[in-house]
Structure formats: structure tokens, C-alpha cells
PDB file of C-alpha atoms in Angstrom:
ATOM      1  CA  MET A 934      -3.257 -20.942 -56.939  1.00 95.00           C
ATOM      2  CA  LEU A 935      -3.632 -24.740 -57.010  1.00 97.00           C
ATOM      3  CA  ILE A 936      -4.202 -26.601 -53.683  1.00 98.00           C
ATOM      4  CA  GLY A 937      -2.885 -29.961 -53.000  1.00 98.00           C
ATOM      5  CA  THR A 938      -1.963 -32.214 -49.893  1.00 97.00           C
ATOM      6  CA  PHE A 939       0.860 -34.087 -48.606  1.00 93.00           C
ATOM      7  CA  VAL A 940       0.634 -37.879 -47.873  1.00 94.00           C
ATOM      8  CA  THR A 941       3.751 -39.167 -46.016  1.00 89.00           C
ATOM      9  CA  GLY A 942       2.725 -42.803 -46.074  1.00 85.00           C
ATOM     10  CA  ALA A 943       4.502 -43.208 -42.730  1.00 84.00           C
ATOM     11  CA  GLY A 944       3.062 -46.169 -40.734  1.00 86.00           C
ATOM     12  CA  SER A 945       0.455 -46.685 -43.388  1.00 91.00           C
ATOM     13  CA  THR A 946      -0.053 -49.745 -45.728  1.00 95.00           C
ATOM     14  CA  LEU A 947      -0.008 -49.278 -49.456  1.00 94.00           C
ATOM     15  CA  ASP A 948      -3.881 -49.601 -49.571  1.00 95.00           C
ATOM     16  CA  ALA A 949      -4.125 -46.857 -47.029  1.00 95.00           C
ATOM     17  CA  VAL A 950      -1.791 -44.516 -49.043  1.00 95.00           C
ATOM     18  CA  VAL A 951      -3.985 -45.201 -52.014  1.00 96.00           C
ATOM     19  CA  GLY A 952      -7.112 -44.545 -49.961  1.00 96.00           C
ATOM     20  CA  ASP A 953      -5.589 -41.151 -48.921  1.00 96.00           C
ATOM     21  CA  VAL A 954      -5.003 -40.210 -52.533  1.00 97.00           C
ATOM     22  CA  ARG A 955      -8.652 -41.187 -53.394  1.00 97.00           C
ATOM     23  CA  ALA A 956      -9.931 -39.028 -50.406  1.00 96.00           C
ATOM     24  CA  ALA A 957      -7.921 -36.091 -51.840  1.00 97.00           C
ATOM     25  CA  ARG A 958      -9.335 -36.566 -55.242  1.00 97.00           C
ATOM     26  CA  GLU A 959     -12.900 -36.821 -53.840  1.00 96.00           C
ATOM     27  CA  ALA A 960     -12.220 -33.589 -52.034  1.00 96.00           C
ATOM     28  CA  ARG A 961     -11.569 -32.080 -55.361  1.00 96.00           C
ATOM     29  CA  LEU A 962      -7.922 -31.073 -54.607  1.00 97.00           C
ATOM     30  CA  ASP A 963      -5.527 -30.603 -57.434  1.00 97.00           C
ATOM     31  CA  SER A 964      -2.625 -32.953 -56.288  1.00 98.00           C
ATOM     32  CA  VAL A 965      -1.021 -35.201 -53.802  1.00 98.00           C
ATOM     33  CA  TYR A 966       2.794 -35.078 -53.075  1.00 98.00           C
ATOM     34  CA  PHE A 967       4.807 -37.943 -51.439  1.00 97.00           C
ATOM     35  CA  PRO A 968       8.070 -37.220 -49.478  1.00 95.00           C
ATOM     36  CA  GLN A 969      10.985 -39.552 -49.574  1.00 93.00           C
ATOM     37  CA  MET A 970      11.334 -41.076 -46.157  1.00 92.00           C
ATOM     38  CA  MET A 971      12.815 -44.217 -44.849  1.00 90.00           C
ATOM     39  CA  GLY A 972       9.882 -46.349 -46.021  1.00 92.00           C
ATOM     40  CA  TRP A 973       7.696 -46.349 -49.144  1.00 94.00           C
ATOM     41  CA  ASP A 974       9.281 -45.114 -52.404  1.00 96.00           C
ATOM     42  CA  PRO A 975       7.548 -41.950 -53.500  1.00 97.00           C
ATOM     43  CA  LEU A 976       7.702 -42.564 -57.283  1.00 98.00           C
ATOM     44  CA  THR A 977       6.392 -46.178 -56.828  1.00 97.00           C
ATOM     45  CA  LEU A 978       3.603 -44.635 -54.817  1.00 97.00           C
ATOM     46  CA  ALA A 979       2.793 -42.181 -57.472  1.00 97.00           C
ATOM     47  CA  ALA A 980       2.722 -44.837 -60.106  1.00 97.00           C
ATOM     48  CA  LEU A 981       0.488 -47.098 -57.900  1.00 96.00           C
ATOM     49  CA  ALA A 982      -1.902 -44.266 -57.033  1.00 96.00           C
ATOM     50  CA  GLY A 983      -2.017 -42.987 -60.668  1.00 95.00           C
ATOM     51  CA  ARG A 984      -3.210 -46.423 -61.808  1.00 95.00           C
ATOM     52  CA  GLU A 985      -5.817 -46.611 -59.169  1.00 96.00           C
ATOM     53  CA  VAL A 986      -7.091 -42.820 -58.836  1.00 96.00           C
ATOM     54  CA  PRO A 987      -7.687 -40.765 -61.937  1.00 92.00           C
ATOM     55  CA  ASP A 988      -7.750 -37.098 -62.445  1.00 93.00           C
ATOM     56  CA  ILE A 989      -5.464 -35.740 -59.717  1.00 97.00           C
ATOM     57  CA  GLY A 990      -1.826 -34.492 -60.010  1.00 97.00           C
ATOM     58  CA  LEU A 991       0.869 -36.542 -58.207  1.00 98.00           C
ATOM     59  CA  GLY A 992       4.327 -35.481 -57.110  1.00 98.00           C
ATOM     60  CA  THR A 993       7.455 -36.046 -55.119  1.00 98.00           C
ATOM     61  CA  ALA A 994       8.935 -33.586 -52.639  1.00 96.00           C
ATOM     62  CA  ALA A 995      11.592 -34.466 -52.779  1.00 96.00           C
ATOM     63  CA  VAL A 996      13.569 -37.456 -54.064  1.00 98.00           C
ATOM     64  CA  ARG A 997      17.259 -37.400 -52.949  1.00 98.00           C
ATOM     65  CA  THR A 998      19.613 -36.826 -55.720  1.00 98.00           C
ATOM     66  CA  TYR A 999      22.744 -38.221 -54.046  1.00 97.00           C
ATOM     67  CA  ALA A1000      20.961 -41.549 -53.495  1.00 95.00           C
ATOM     68  CA  ALA A1001      19.977 -42.207 -57.214  1.00 97.00           C
ATOM     69  CA  HIS A1002      22.127 -41.888 -60.435  1.00 98.00           C
ATOM     70  CA  PRO A1003      20.199 -39.603 -62.934  1.00 99.00           C
ATOM     71  CA  LEU A1004      19.992 -42.306 -65.537  1.00 98.00           C
ATOM     72  CA  ALA A1005      18.278 -44.520 -62.806  1.00 98.00           C
ATOM     73  CA  LEU A1006      15.960 -41.766 -61.633  1.00 99.00           C
ATOM     74  CA  ALA A1007      14.983 -40.568 -65.146  1.00 99.00           C
ATOM     75  CA  GLY A1008      13.940 -44.260 -65.909  1.00 98.00           C
ATOM     76  CA  GLN A1009      12.062 -44.384 -62.711  1.00 98.00           C
ATOM     77  CA  ALA A1010      10.276 -41.021 -63.323  1.00 98.00           C
ATOM     78  CA  LEU A1011       9.285 -41.870 -66.795  1.00 98.00           C
ATOM     79  CA  THR A1012       7.854 -45.239 -65.763  1.00 98.00           C
ATOM     80  CA  ALA A1013       5.789 -43.656 -63.075  1.00 97.00           C
ATOM     81  CA  GLN A1014       4.616 -40.908 -65.550  1.00 97.00           C
ATOM     82  CA  ALA A1015       3.400 -43.535 -67.925  1.00 97.00           C
ATOM     83  CA  ALA A1016       1.676 -45.388 -65.286  1.00 95.00           C
ATOM     84  CA  THR A1017      -0.303 -42.465 -64.360  1.00 94.00           C
ATOM     85  CA  GLY A1018      -1.493 -41.969 -67.917  1.00 91.00           C
ATOM     86  CA  GLY A1019       0.896 -39.199 -68.653  1.00 86.00           C
ATOM     87  CA  ARG A1020       1.071 -35.500 -67.901  1.00 83.00           C
ATOM     88  CA  ARG A1021       0.230 -35.996 -64.147  1.00 90.00           C
ATOM     89  CA  LEU A1022       3.573 -36.380 -62.522  1.00 98.00           C
ATOM     90  CA  THR A1023       5.746 -33.683 -60.938  1.00 98.00           C
ATOM     91  CA  LEU A1024       9.249 -34.835 -59.951  1.00 99.00           C
ATOM     92  CA  GLY A1025      10.574 -32.831 -57.225  1.00 99.00           C
ATOM     93  CA  ILE A1026      14.153 -33.560 -56.336  1.00 99.00           C
ATOM     94  CA  GLY A1027      16.767 -32.193 -53.965  1.00 98.00           C
ATOM     95  CA  PRO A1028      20.207 -33.048 -52.459  1.00 97.00           C
ATOM     96  CA  SER A1029      18.606 -33.458 -48.901  1.00 96.00           C
ATOM     97  CA  HIS A1030      20.861 -32.867 -46.037  1.00 94.00           C
ATOM     98  CA  ARG A1031      24.380 -33.740 -44.882  1.00 94.00           C
ATOM     99  CA  GLN A1032      23.133 -35.724 -41.923  1.00 94.00           C
ATOM    100  CA  VAL A1033      20.906 -37.833 -44.073  1.00 94.00           C
ATOM    101  CA  ILE A1034      23.326 -38.400 -46.996  1.00 95.00           C
ATOM    102  CA  GLU A1035      26.482 -38.973 -45.003  1.00 95.00           C
ATOM    103  CA  GLY A1036      24.778 -40.477 -41.972  1.00 95.00           C
ATOM    104  CA  ALA A1037      22.306 -42.777 -43.427  1.00 95.00           C
ATOM    105  CA  TYR A1038      23.714 -43.568 -46.855  1.00 95.00           C
ATOM    106  CA  GLY A1039      27.469 -43.250 -46.123  1.00 97.00           C
ATOM    107  CA  LEU A1040      27.908 -40.891 -49.095  1.00 94.00           C
ATOM    108  CA  SER A1041      29.891 -37.704 -49.358  1.00 95.00           C
ATOM    109  CA  TYR A1042      27.890 -34.479 -49.297  1.00 95.00           C
ATOM    110  CA  GLU A1043      30.691 -32.441 -50.903  1.00 93.00           C
ATOM    111  CA  ARG A1044      29.699 -29.388 -52.834  1.00 95.00           C
ATOM    112  CA  PRO A1045      25.910 -29.961 -53.020  1.00 97.00           C
ATOM    113  CA  ALA A1046      25.347 -27.054 -55.451  1.00 97.00           C
ATOM    114  CA  ARG A1047      27.786 -28.442 -57.913  1.00 98.00           C
ATOM    115  CA  HIS A1048      26.214 -31.771 -57.659  1.00 98.00           C
ATOM    116  CA  VAL A1049      22.780 -30.560 -58.113  1.00 99.00           C
ATOM    117  CA  ARG A1050      23.907 -28.533 -61.249  1.00 99.00           C
ATOM    118  CA  GLU A1051      25.432 -31.314 -62.915  1.00 99.00           C
ATOM    119  CA  TYR A1052      22.613 -33.709 -61.933  1.00 99.00           C
ATOM    120  CA  LEU A1053      19.972 -31.341 -63.666  1.00 99.00           C
ATOM    121  CA  GLU A1054      22.145 -30.953 -66.712  1.00 99.00           C
ATOM    122  CA  VAL A1055      21.909 -34.732 -67.218  1.00 99.00           C
ATOM    123  CA  LEU A1056      18.427 -35.516 -65.810  1.00 99.00           C
ATOM    124  CA  GLY A1057      16.691 -32.885 -68.127  1.00 98.00           C
ATOM    125  CA  PRO A1058      17.862 -34.255 -71.473  1.00 98.00           C
ATOM    126  CA  LEU A1059      17.136 -37.837 -70.335  1.00 99.00           C
ATOM    127  CA  LEU A1060      13.608 -37.129 -69.362  1.00 98.00           C
ATOM    128  CA  ARG A1061      13.118 -35.381 -72.904  1.00 98.00           C
ATOM    129  CA  GLY A1062      14.440 -38.653 -74.585  1.00 97.00           C
ATOM    130  CA  GLU A1063      17.850 -37.250 -75.552  1.00 98.00           C
ATOM    131  CA  THR A1064      21.093 -39.152 -75.554  1.00 98.00           C
ATOM    132  CA  VAL A1065      23.699 -37.897 -73.049  1.00 98.00           C
ATOM    133  CA  ASP A1066      27.418 -38.216 -72.842  1.00 98.00           C
ATOM    134  CA  TYR A1067      28.335 -36.290 -69.859  1.00 98.00           C
ATOM    135  CA  ARG A1068      31.486 -36.017 -67.797  1.00 98.00           C
ATOM    136  CA  GLY A1069      31.316 -33.725 -64.835  1.00 97.00           C
ATOM    137  CA  GLU A1070      33.090 -33.363 -61.686  1.00 96.00           C
ATOM    138  CA  SER A1071      30.719 -35.117 -59.406  1.00 94.00           C
ATOM    139  CA  LEU A1072      28.854 -37.382 -61.860  1.00 96.00           C
ATOM    140  CA  SER A1073      29.263 -39.073 -65.417  1.00 98.00           C
ATOM    141  CA  ALA A1074      26.431 -40.464 -67.533  1.00 98.00           C
ATOM    142  CA  SER A1075      26.335 -41.818 -71.154  1.00 98.00           C
ATOM    143  CA  GLY A1076      23.255 -43.379 -72.827  1.00 98.00           C
ATOM    144  CA  ALA A1077      19.527 -42.697 -73.438  1.00 97.00           C
ATOM    145  CA  LEU A1078      16.291 -44.327 -72.325  1.00 98.00           C
ATOM    146  CA  GLU A1079      13.744 -46.143 -74.248  1.00 96.00           C
ATOM    147  CA  THR A1080      10.401 -45.276 -72.747  1.00 96.00           C
ATOM    148  CA  PRO A1081       7.941 -45.179 -75.671  1.00 95.00           C
ATOM    149  CA  GLY A1082       5.079 -42.764 -75.166  1.00 92.00           C
ATOM    150  CA  ALA A1083       6.177 -41.349 -71.638  1.00 95.00           C
ATOM    151  CA  GLU A1084       5.882 -37.741 -71.424  1.00 96.00           C
ATOM    152  CA  PRO A1085       8.650 -35.850 -69.468  1.00 97.00           C
ATOM    153  CA  PRO A1086       7.529 -34.934 -65.987  1.00 98.00           C
ATOM    154  CA  SER A1087       7.718 -31.411 -64.658  1.00 98.00           C
ATOM    155  CA  VAL A1088      10.882 -31.057 -62.530  1.00 99.00           C
ATOM    156  CA  LEU A1089      10.985 -29.043 -59.452  1.00 99.00           C
ATOM    157  CA  LEU A1090      14.171 -28.388 -57.367  1.00 99.00           C
ATOM    158  CA  ALA A1091      13.921 -28.291 -53.559  1.00 98.00           C
ATOM    159  CA  ALA A1092      15.536 -25.046 -52.984  1.00 96.00           C
ATOM    160  CA  LEU A1093      15.798 -22.370 -50.377  1.00 92.00           C
ATOM    161  CA  GLY A1094      19.030 -20.527 -51.006  1.00 94.00           C
ATOM    162  CA  PRO A1095      19.885 -18.142 -53.830  1.00 96.00           C
ATOM    163  CA  VAL A1096      22.200 -20.407 -55.624  1.00 97.00           C
ATOM    164  CA  MET A1097      19.858 -23.388 -55.636  1.00 98.00           C
ATOM    165  CA  LEU A1098      16.825 -21.085 -56.421  1.00 98.00           C
ATOM    166  CA  GLY A1099      18.738 -19.761 -59.418  1.00 98.00           C
ATOM    167  CA  MET A1100      19.141 -23.342 -60.693  1.00 99.00           C
ATOM    168  CA  ALA A1101      15.547 -23.950 -60.147  1.00 99.00           C
ATOM    169  CA  GLY A1102      14.698 -21.161 -62.551  1.00 99.00           C
ATOM    170  CA  GLU A1103      17.604 -21.960 -65.056  1.00 99.00           C
ATOM    171  CA  LEU A1104      17.559 -25.845 -65.211  1.00 99.00           C
ATOM    172  CA  ALA A1105      14.286 -27.003 -63.724  1.00 99.00           C
ATOM    173  CA  ASP A1106      10.570 -25.977 -63.982  1.00 99.00           C
ATOM    174  CA  GLY A1107      10.572 -24.155 -60.720  1.00 99.00           C
ATOM    175  CA  THR A1108      10.958 -24.803 -57.013  1.00 99.00           C
ATOM    176  CA  VAL A1109       9.397 -26.634 -54.222  1.00 99.00           C
ATOM    177  CA  THR A1110       9.879 -25.110 -50.599  1.00 98.00           C
ATOM    178  CA  THR A1111       9.671 -26.389 -47.120  1.00 97.00           C
ATOM    179  CA  TRP A1112       9.327 -24.276 -43.899  1.00 97.00           C
ATOM    180  CA  ALA A1113       9.210 -21.017 -45.900  1.00 98.00           C
ATOM    181  CA  GLY A1114       6.423 -18.698 -45.029  1.00 98.00           C
ATOM    182  CA  PRO A1115       4.437 -16.493 -47.333  1.00 99.00           C
ATOM    183  CA  GLU A1116       6.613 -13.319 -46.600  1.00 98.00           C
ATOM    184  CA  LEU A1117       9.876 -15.117 -47.267  1.00 98.00           C
ATOM    185  CA  ILE A1118       8.436 -16.663 -50.491  1.00 99.00           C
ATOM    186  CA  GLY A1119       7.096 -13.348 -51.713  1.00 98.00           C
ATOM    187  CA  GLU A1120      10.242 -11.278 -50.860  1.00 98.00           C
ATOM    188  CA  ARG A1121      13.099 -13.632 -51.826  1.00 98.00           C
ATOM    189  CA  ILE A1122      12.071 -17.011 -53.287  1.00 98.00           C
ATOM    190  CA  ALA A1123       9.653 -16.336 -55.965  1.00 98.00           C
ATOM    191  CA  PRO A1124      11.495 -13.236 -57.269  1.00 98.00           C
ATOM    192  CA  ARG A1125      14.916 -15.129 -57.492  1.00 98.00           C
ATOM    193  CA  VAL A1126      13.235 -18.285 -59.234  1.00 99.00           C
ATOM    194  CA  ARG A1127      11.481 -15.955 -61.721  1.00 99.00           C
ATOM    195  CA  GLU A1128      14.541 -13.674 -62.447  1.00 99.00           C
ATOM    196  CA  SER A1129      16.543 -16.976 -63.177  1.00 99.00           C
ATOM    197  CA  ALA A1130      13.863 -18.463 -65.421  1.00 99.00           C
ATOM    198  CA  ARG A1131      13.701 -15.164 -67.484  1.00 99.00           C
ATOM    199  CA  ALA A1132      17.394 -14.912 -67.847  1.00 99.00           C
ATOM    200  CA  ALA A1133      17.632 -18.464 -69.136  1.00 98.00           C
ATOM    201  CA  GLY A1134      14.621 -17.776 -71.650  1.00 98.00           C
ATOM    202  CA  ARG A1135      12.486 -20.318 -69.855  1.00 98.00           C
ATOM    203  CA  PRO A1136       8.712 -20.216 -69.235  1.00 97.00           C
ATOM    204  CA  ALA A1137       7.382 -18.769 -65.908  1.00 98.00           C
ATOM    205  CA  PRO A1138       8.453 -21.159 -63.270  1.00 99.00           C
ATOM    206  CA  ARG A1139       6.252 -22.948 -60.790  1.00 99.00           C
ATOM    207  CA  VAL A1140       6.563 -21.982 -57.090  1.00 99.00           C
ATOM    208  CA  VAL A1141       5.179 -24.821 -55.153  1.00 99.00           C
ATOM    209  CA  ALA A1142       5.171 -24.516 -51.243  1.00 99.00           C
ATOM    210  CA  VAL A1143       4.820 -27.333 -48.778  1.00 98.00           C
ATOM    211  CA  ALA A1144       3.132 -26.290 -45.620  1.00 98.00           C
ATOM    212  CA  LEU A1145       1.485 -27.963 -42.657  1.00 98.00           C
ATOM    213  CA  GLY A1146      -1.622 -27.034 -40.624  1.00 98.00           C
ATOM    214  CA  ALA A1147      -4.832 -27.852 -39.004  1.00 98.00           C
ATOM    215  CA  VAL A1148      -8.214 -26.410 -38.282  1.00 99.00           C
ATOM    216  CA  THR A1149      -8.148 -27.011 -34.444  1.00 98.00           C
ATOM    217  CA  TYR A1150      -9.269 -25.643 -31.105  1.00 97.00           C
ATOM    218  CA  ARG A1151      -5.774 -26.549 -29.560  1.00 98.00           C
ATOM    219  CA  PRO A1152      -3.241 -24.714 -31.345  1.00 98.00           C
ATOM    220  CA  ASP A1153      -0.830 -24.518 -28.736  1.00 97.00           C
ATOM    221  CA  GLU A1154      -0.845 -28.289 -27.952  1.00 98.00           C
ATOM    222  CA  LEU A1155      -0.501 -29.092 -31.670  1.00 98.00           C
ATOM    223  CA  ARG A1156       2.417 -26.607 -32.053  1.00 98.00           C
ATOM    224  CA  GLY A1157       4.257 -28.322 -29.114  1.00 98.00           C
ATOM    225  CA  GLU A1158       3.754 -31.735 -30.763  1.00 96.00           C
ATOM    226  CA  MET A1159       5.355 -30.338 -33.996  1.00 96.00           C
ATOM    227  CA  ALA A1160       8.328 -28.880 -32.067  1.00 97.00           C
ATOM    228  CA  THR A1161       8.976 -32.366 -30.664  1.00 96.00           C
ATOM    229  CA  THR A1162       8.370 -34.170 -34.130  1.00 94.00           C
ATOM    230  CA  PHE A1163      10.610 -31.795 -36.214  1.00 94.00           C
ATOM    231  CA  ALA A1164      13.300 -30.833 -33.711  1.00 94.00           C
ATOM    232  CA  ALA A1165      15.951 -32.618 -35.698  1.00 92.00           C
ATOM    233  CA  ALA A1166      15.040 -30.502 -38.849  1.00 92.00           C
ATOM    234  CA  SER A1167      16.049 -27.337 -36.927  1.00 91.00           C
ATOM    235  CA  GLY A1168      19.486 -28.505 -37.194  1.00 91.00           C
ATOM    236  CA  PHE A1169      19.738 -29.270 -40.964  1.00 95.00           C
ATOM    237  CA  ALA A1170      21.831 -26.323 -42.381  1.00 94.00           C
ATOM    238  CA  SER A1171      19.453 -25.223 -45.110  1.00 95.00           C
ATOM    239  CA  TYR A1172      16.452 -25.406 -42.994  1.00 95.00           C
ATOM    240  CA  ARG A1173      18.246 -23.571 -40.250  1.00 96.00           C
ATOM    241  CA  ARG A1174      19.018 -20.661 -42.689  1.00 96.00           C
ATOM    242  CA  VAL A1175      15.492 -20.204 -43.864  1.00 96.00           C
ATOM    243  CA  LEU A1176      14.159 -20.436 -40.298  1.00 97.00           C
ATOM    244  CA  ASP A1177      16.729 -17.707 -39.112  1.00 97.00           C
ATOM    245  CA  LEU A1178      15.693 -15.555 -42.099  1.00 97.00           C
ATOM    246  CA  GLN A1179      12.123 -15.632 -40.894  1.00 97.00           C
ATOM    247  CA  GLY A1180      13.159 -15.074 -37.099  1.00 98.00           C
ATOM    248  CA  LEU A1181      11.761 -18.528 -36.169  1.00 97.00           C
ATOM    249  CA  SER A1182      12.978 -20.816 -33.633  1.00 96.00           C
ATOM    250  CA  GLY A1183      11.841 -24.089 -35.409  1.00 97.00           C
ATOM    251  CA  PRO A1184       9.499 -25.477 -37.960  1.00 97.00           C
ATOM    252  CA  GLN A1185       6.562 -25.525 -35.419  1.00 97.00           C
ATOM    253  CA  GLU A1186       6.380 -21.779 -35.892  1.00 98.00           C
ATOM    254  CA  THR A1187       5.463 -22.159 -39.618  1.00 98.00           C
ATOM    255  CA  VAL A1188       2.517 -24.317 -38.995  1.00 98.00           C
ATOM    256  CA  ALA A1189      -0.964 -22.734 -39.764  1.00 98.00           C
ATOM    257  CA  LEU A1190      -3.233 -23.447 -36.792  1.00 98.00           C
ATOM    258  CA  GLY A1191      -6.487 -22.094 -35.611  1.00 98.00           C
ATOM    259  CA  ASP A1192     -10.180 -21.838 -36.764  1.00 98.00           C
ATOM    260  CA  GLU A1193     -11.320 -22.027 -40.296  1.00 98.00           C
ATOM    261  CA  ALA A1194     -10.909 -18.256 -40.832  1.00 98.00           C
ATOM    262  CA  ALA A1195      -7.323 -18.194 -39.361  1.00 98.00           C
ATOM    263  CA  VAL A1196      -6.086 -21.101 -41.566  1.00 98.00           C
ATOM    264  CA  ALA A1197      -7.883 -19.690 -44.619  1.00 98.00           C
ATOM    265  CA  ASP A1198      -6.254 -16.393 -44.123  1.00 98.00           C
ATOM    266  CA  GLU A1199      -2.670 -17.897 -44.054  1.00 98.00           C
ATOM    267  CA  ILE A1200      -3.463 -19.948 -47.116  1.00 98.00           C
ATOM    268  CA  ALA A1201      -4.572 -16.774 -48.886  1.00 98.00           C
ATOM    269  CA  ARG A1202      -1.162 -15.185 -47.979  1.00 98.00           C
ATOM    270  CA  PHE A1203       0.628 -17.920 -49.765  1.00 98.00           C
ATOM    271  CA  ALA A1204      -1.496 -17.052 -52.972  1.00 98.00           C
ATOM    272  CA  ALA A1205      -0.652 -13.396 -52.558  1.00 98.00           C
ATOM    273  CA  ALA A1206       2.988 -14.250 -52.298  1.00 98.00           C
ATOM    274  CA  GLY A1207       3.025 -15.751 -55.739  1.00 98.00           C
ATOM    275  CA  VAL A1208       2.852 -19.496 -54.831  1.00 98.00           C
ATOM    276  CA  THR A1209       1.461 -21.346 -57.883  1.00 98.00           C
ATOM    277  CA  GLU A1210       0.575 -24.472 -55.907  1.00 98.00           C
ATOM    278  CA  LEU A1211       0.066 -24.982 -52.261  1.00 98.00           C
ATOM    279  CA  VAL A1212       0.794 -28.527 -50.948  1.00 98.00           C
ATOM    280  CA  PHE A1213      -0.982 -28.415 -47.449  1.00 98.00           C
ATOM    281  CA  GLY A1214      -0.388 -31.325 -45.216  1.00 97.00           C
ATOM    282  CA  ALA A1215      -3.324 -31.664 -42.565  1.00 97.00           C
ATOM    283  CA  ILE A1216      -2.144 -32.557 -39.133  1.00 96.00           C
ATOM    284  CA  GLY A1217      -3.698 -33.474 -35.869  1.00 96.00           C
ATOM    285  CA  ASP A1218      -6.300 -36.130 -34.910  1.00 96.00           C
ATOM    286  CA  GLU A1219      -8.853 -37.602 -37.350  1.00 95.00           C
ATOM    287  CA  HIS A1220     -11.468 -34.889 -36.657  1.00 97.00           C
ATOM    288  CA  GLU A1221      -8.964 -32.138 -37.110  1.00 98.00           C
ATOM    289  CA  ARG A1222      -7.726 -33.582 -40.369  1.00 96.00           C
ATOM    290  CA  LYS A1223     -11.293 -33.938 -41.623  1.00 96.00           C
ATOM    291  CA  ARG A1224     -12.083 -30.176 -40.756  1.00 98.00           C
ATOM    292  CA  THR A1225      -8.865 -29.191 -42.463  1.00 98.00           C
ATOM    293  CA  LEU A1226      -9.680 -31.161 -45.597  1.00 97.00           C
ATOM    294  CA  ASP A1227     -13.054 -29.725 -45.776  1.00 97.00           C
ATOM    295  CA  LEU A1228     -11.611 -26.313 -45.620  1.00 98.00           C
ATOM    296  CA  LEU A1229      -9.208 -26.981 -48.444  1.00 98.00           C
ATOM    297  CA  THR A1230     -12.213 -28.224 -50.482  1.00 97.00           C
ATOM    298  CA  GLU A1231     -14.170 -25.087 -49.823  1.00 96.00           C
ATOM    299  CA  LEU A1232     -11.215 -22.837 -50.654  1.00 96.00           C
ATOM    300  CA  ARG A1233     -10.325 -24.728 -53.941  1.00 92.00           C
ATOM    301  CA  THR A1234     -13.869 -24.903 -55.102  1.00 88.00           C
ATOM    302  CA  SER A1235     -14.862 -21.337 -54.349  1.00 86.00           C
ATOM    303  CA  ALA A1236     -11.990 -19.970 -56.318  1.00 70.00           C
ATOM    304  CA  PRO A1237     -11.092 -22.370 -59.060  1.00 55.00           C
ATOM    305  CA  ASP A1238      -9.201 -19.953 -61.276  1.00 55.00           C
ATOM    306  CA  GLY A1239      -7.226 -18.073 -58.737  1.00 52.00           C
ATOM    307  CA  GLY A1240      -5.790 -17.693 -55.204  1.00 52.00           C
ATOM    308  CA  PRO A1241      -8.403 -19.072 -52.567  1.00 56.00           C
ATOM    309  CA  ALA A1242     -11.033 -17.006 -51.286  1.00 42.00           C
ATOM    310  CA  ARG A1243     -11.805 -16.783 -47.539  1.00 41.00           C
ATOM    311  CA  ALA A1244     -13.647 -19.478 -45.780  1.00 44.00           C
ATOM    312  CA  SER A1245     -17.301 -18.682 -45.099  1.00 37.00           C
TER     313      SER A1245
END
């Protein structure tokens, strides 16, 4: 299992974001992923960081599909891929949530599964350099992109339910999950994506999990802070369903907190569940984040070809 980290960029300058990517590379992690928030553009961050910091994977988790036509997003993704030197970018996409798309963008969130299917049917060919002439129910696209030398990035679909997970295996290179613990991934998510990929004759899919945690002596305090920070997320329909499936009240209950051994054990459970890449966002104060990053380095370097060993 590869191990990367999550850099939100929230409240940070561009130079600080690049510094975080450089720190992850120096920590010998495999990747850095950027979310799409109301701030820095994640693909631009990937392009900038890719020019400044070599030898680390870069990804988005996840770009909102409703907010960008696939012709525009494909061009942006191929540009970012070329800027990184090629073969380093993972394009994580997803429909986001009704509250975001209708509330912030003023767009309709009607039938998101249909929208995502049509989006992927257009995006994939464009990224491969093909010409499209597509007329769907939710979008239309005609044309091709001229991006000489740009390699198509790996595409992941942010998916939690069975329909979207099926599309992640059929039309994308796998899935990226949020707030899903190892048990749910192992029992429901990974098998569904793999089954769909096999049925479509595609290679074994990637199963990328985003998780938060910290090596800390104050787990209860940090969990309380996470409950406040992510209170709104509990009301998003897709998150609510995945939390209910796990019997959890909120995202704070998915956070891995404790000493090195406790956090290492939780990370090992993700590997055992079939996760191919864990994107672990370190939380807490500066000292806690440093301890967490040190643990990730130890786990990644002690088991470079497989799921992480326990911390010593």
C-alpha cells in the first residue's frame, strides 16, 4: 500500500503549500493530494508543485464535475500533467454535494449518477487525445484537445454508493473515498469496484482512501475539534449514508488518534482491507503533525513493497 498525505492549502500561501509538498517528499511519502475548496485551485497547485518538487505523486481529491465542462477540465488536467513532467498526476473527480453545487454555484444537482456517467464517457476519450462528438441528457461536447506530449492522468471517481462505485471500476481507474473506514472498504467498497472493473475488462482498479489522524496524547480533545470542524459534512447525503453504514454519528469517529502503535494499527487495517493508496492527513498542532509525519515515514520505508509494518 502506498502512503501519501493530504494538503488542503487552507489559510496558506502558495509558497507554504509547495513547502508542504517538499516536506512530504523529504519524508519519503508517495504522494500529496489536494482537495477542491473555496480557495486555491487543486490542479494549479499540482502543476506548480510538480515544477518545484520532483519525484512525488500529485493528485486531486476531488475536483467538482458540475463546476467544469469536461473539455475544460481535460485541458486543465493535461496541462498539469505536462507541468509535472508526466505520469505523476492523479485526477480525482466527483459530483460533490447538493448543498455545494446548488448553494454555492447556483447549479442544478439533478440526477448526479447520470451526470457522472456522461461526464466520464466524455472525459476519458478527451484525456486519451481522441475526438469526441457527444450528445447526452446532461451535457454535450464536441472537439479534441491539442496537448503534445501530455500523458493522460489516472482518473479516480469519488464514490461511496454502489452505483457510483460501479462507474469507478467501469469508466475510471478506481475510486477515492472519504470517511470510509477499513471494514466498510474491505466488505463493500473494494469488492464492488473490482467486480465492475473485471466485468468491463479493465485492469485492477485503484482503491484510494483519504483518512485523517494524529499521533497525540489528547485524542478526546482532537476528536471534539473534528466534530466541530466537520459538523456540516454529516448532513451531506452521501457522507451521511456511509457514516450510517458504519454506525457512526459523524466524521470525527473515523479519525485515527492515539500513540504511534494505535495509529499504525489503524493504517495497517486499511492495507488489509485492500486499499492501494492511503492519503493520510495529519491533524493537530505542529508537534502532533510532525510526530504523525515521522510515523508515516517509518511505516512507508519499513515496508516499501507492501502494506505498512507496525511502528516500532
